[in-house]
CSV table of C-alpha atoms in Angstrom, one decimal:
chain,number,residue,atom,x,y,z
U,1,GLY,CA,113.7,161.6,11.9
U,2,ALA,CA,115.8,162.3,14.7
U,3,PHE,CA,113.0,163.1,16.8
U,4,ALA,CA,111.2,159.7,16.1
U,5,ILE,CA,114.8,158.0,16.8
U,6,ILE,CA,115.1,159.5,20.0
U,7,ALA,CA,111.6,159.1,21.0
U,8,GLY,CA,112.3,155.3,20.0
U,9,ALA,CA,115.1,155.3,22.3
U,10,VAL,CA,113.0,156.9,25.4
U,11,ALA,CA,110.3,154.3,24.6
U,12,LEU,CA,113.0,151.7,24.7
U,13,SER,CA,114.4,152.8,28.2
U,14,TRP,CA,111.6,154.3,29.6
U,15,HIS,CA,110.5,152.7,33.1
U,16,GLY,CA,108.2,154.6,34.5
U,17,GLN,CA,110.5,156.4,36.8
U,18,ARG,CA,111.4,160.1,37.1
U,19,VAL,CA,114.0,161.2,34.2
U,20,SER,CA,117.6,161.3,35.5
U,21,PHE,CA,120.9,161.3,34.2
U,22,ASP,CA,123.9,159.1,36.1
U,23,ALA,CA,127.3,158.5,35.2
U,24,GLY,CA,126.0,155.5,32.7
U,25,ALA,CA,123.9,157.8,30.7
U,26,LEU,CA,126.8,160.4,30.7
U,27,LEU,CA,129.6,157.2,29.6
U,28,ILE,CA,126.8,156.6,26.6
U,29,ALA,CA,126.4,160.2,25.5
U,30,GLY,CA,130.2,160.3,25.6
U,31,ALA,CA,130.7,157.3,23.4
U,32,CYS,CA,127.9,158.9,20.9
U,33,VAL,CA,129.8,162.0,20.6
U,34,ALA,CA,133.4,159.9,20.2
U,35,TRP,CA,131.5,157.5,17.6
U,36,GLY,CA,130.2,160.7,15.4
U,37,ILE,CA,133.6,162.7,15.9
U,38,ASP,CA,135.0,159.2,14.7
U,39,ASN,CA,132.5,158.8,11.6
U,40,ASN,CA,133.5,162.5,10.4
U,41,LEU,CA,137.7,161.9,10.8
U,42,THR,CA,137.0,158.9,9.0
U,43,ARG,CA,135.2,160.4,6.4
U,44,LYS,CA,138.2,163.1,5.7
U,45,LEU,CA,140.0,159.8,5.6
U,46,SER,CA,137.7,158.0,2.9
U,47,SER,CA,139.6,158.6,-0.2
U,48,SER,CA,142.4,156.5,1.3
U,49,ASP,CA,142.6,152.6,1.0
U,50,PRO,CA,139.7,151.4,3.5
U,51,VAL,CA,141.6,148.4,4.3
U,52,VAL,CA,144.7,150.3,5.3
U,53,ILE,CA,142.4,152.7,7.4
U,54,ALA,CA,140.4,149.7,9.2
U,55,MET,CA,143.5,147.9,9.8
U,56,THR,CA,145.3,150.9,11.2
U,57,LYS,CA,142.4,151.3,13.7
U,58,GLY,CA,142.1,147.8,14.4
U,59,LEU,CA,145.8,147.8,15.6
U,60,VAL,CA,145.3,151.4,17.5
U,61,ALA,CA,142.4,150.2,19.2
U,62,GLY,CA,143.3,146.6,19.9
U,63,ALA,CA,146.7,148.0,21.4
U,64,VAL,CA,145.0,150.4,23.7
U,65,ASN,CA,142.3,148.0,25.0
U,66,THR,CA,145.1,145.1,25.5
U,67,GLY,CA,147.0,147.9,27.5
U,68,ILE,CA,144.0,149.0,29.4
U,69,ALA,CA,143.2,145.1,30.2
U,70,VAL,CA,147.2,144.5,31.1
U,71,ALA,CA,147.0,147.5,33.5
U,72,LEU,CA,143.9,146.2,35.1
U,73,GLY,CA,145.7,143.1,35.6
U,74,VAL,CA,142.8,141.2,33.5
U,75,ALA,CA,144.4,137.5,32.8
U,76,MET,CA,145.3,137.0,29.0
U,77,PRO,CA,143.2,134.5,27.4
U,78,SER,CA,144.0,130.8,25.6
U,79,ALA,CA,145.6,130.9,22.4
U,80,GLY,CA,142.3,129.1,21.3
U,81,VAL,CA,140.1,132.0,22.9
U,82,ALA,CA,142.4,134.6,21.3
U,83,ALA,CA,142.1,133.0,17.7
U,84,ALA,CA,138.3,132.9,17.7
U,85,ALA,CA,138.1,136.6,19.0
U,86,GLY,CA,140.6,137.6,16.1
U,87,LEU,CA,138.6,136.0,13.4
U,88,LEU,CA,135.6,137.2,14.9
U,89,GLY,CA,137.0,140.8,15.0
U,90,PHE,CA,138.2,140.3,11.6
U,91,PHE,CA,134.7,139.3,10.3
U,92,ALA,CA,132.5,141.5,12.8
U,93,ILE,CA,135.0,144.8,12.7
U,94,GLY,CA,137.2,144.4,9.9
U,95,VAL,CA,135.0,143.9,7.3
U,96,SER,CA,132.6,145.6,8.4
U,97,LEU,CA,134.6,148.8,8.5
U,98,VAL,CA,136.4,148.4,5.2
U,99,LEU,CA,132.2,148.7,4.0
U,100,PHE,CA,132.1,151.3,6.2
U,101,VAL,CA,135.1,153.4,4.8
U,102,ARG,CA,134.0,152.7,1.3
U,103,ALA,CA,130.2,153.8,2.0
U,104,LEU,CA,131.7,157.1,3.8
U,105,ARG,CA,133.7,158.0,0.4
U,106,HIS,CA,130.4,157.6,-1.5
U,107,LEU,CA,127.6,158.4,0.9
U,108,GLY,CA,129.1,160.9,3.3
U,109,ALA,CA,128.9,160.6,7.2
U,110,ALA,CA,125.2,161.1,8.0
U,111,ARG,CA,123.7,158.7,5.3
U,112,THR,CA,126.5,155.8,5.9
U,113,GLY,CA,125.2,156.1,9.3
U,114,ALA,CA,121.8,155.6,8.8
U,115,TYR,CA,122.3,152.6,6.4
U,116,PHE,CA,124.3,151.1,9.2
U,117,SER,CA,122.2,151.6,12.0
U,118,LEU,CA,120.3,149.1,10.3
U,119,ALA,CA,122.4,146.4,12.1
U,120,PRO,CA,120.6,146.7,15.3
U,121,PHE,CA,117.4,146.0,13.7
U,122,ILE,CA,118.5,142.9,12.0
U,123,GLY,CA,120.1,141.7,15.2
U,124,ALA,CA,116.7,142.1,17.0
U,125,VAL,CA,114.8,140.7,14.1
U,126,ILE,CA,117.1,137.5,14.5
U,127,ALA,CA,116.7,137.6,18.1
U,128,ILE,CA,113.0,137.6,18.2
U,129,THR,CA,112.6,135.1,15.0
U,130,VAL,CA,115.6,132.8,15.2
U,131,LEU,CA,116.5,132.4,19.0
U,132,ASP,CA,112.6,133.1,20.1
U,133,GLU,CA,113.6,135.9,22.4
U,134,PRO,CA,110.2,137.9,24.0
U,135,LEU,CA,108.8,141.0,21.7
U,136,PRO,CA,108.0,143.4,24.9
U,137,ALA,CA,105.4,146.3,24.1
U,138,ASN,CA,108.2,148.7,24.7
U,139,LEU,CA,110.5,147.2,22.0
U,140,ALA,CA,107.8,147.3,19.3
U,141,VAL,CA,107.0,150.6,20.1
U,142,ALA,CA,110.6,151.6,20.0
U,143,ALA,CA,111.3,149.6,16.9
U,144,ALA,CA,108.5,151.4,15.0
U,145,LEU,CA,109.7,155.1,15.9
U,146,MET,CA,113.3,154.1,15.1
U,147,GLY,CA,112.4,152.3,12.0
U,148,PHE,CA,110.2,155.4,11.1
U,149,GLY,CA,113.2,158.3,11.9
U,150,LEU,CA,115.6,155.7,9.8
U,151,TRP,CA,113.2,155.8,7.1
U,152,MET,CA,113.0,159.2,7.1
U,153,HIS,CA,116.9,159.6,7.1
U,154,VAL,CA,117.3,157.3,4.5
U,155,THR,CA,114.8,158.7,2.0
U,156,LYS,CA,115.6,162.3,2.9
U,157,ARG,CA,117.0,164.1,-0.6
U,158,HIS,CA,118.2,167.4,-1.0
U,159,ALA,CA,116.2,169.9,-2.7
U,160,HIS,CA,118.9,172.0,-4.0
U,161,THR,CA,122.1,171.0,-6.3
U,162,HIS,CA,125.3,171.4,-5.2
U,163,GLY,CA,128.7,169.1,-5.6
U,164,HIS,CA,129.9,166.5,-2.9
């Protein structure tokens, strides 16, 4: 399953040139590692109140990002833009994170990550069907490979018994 997902990522990003790793690739890899660490640490906290976890993570991330923006001299948004961003963040991040933490509690980090990785597929389907975005061949191949890998992860069952 993991190999199929990686093959899909290669199909999506391949442009016929030689393979190279630039700073962007390293930053993406670092973000993936950080997300994996965050998921596993959040899993350890998942028996706590998911709303408190989401609120705490949101406040810390918001404070850090706002601090970075201020340090870089970025202008503060208007009250309307800030309110709209807050409302969007509440639903797109806050509610999603509460559901993610609840899923971590009951499914574990790997299976929860697999289920939540359906989101890009849903977004791509909406973009292609509703927004009339094109469906290039490499996207179709990547979707098939990644979909197969995701299906393998989601349907995998243990052959031995133990307590979770």
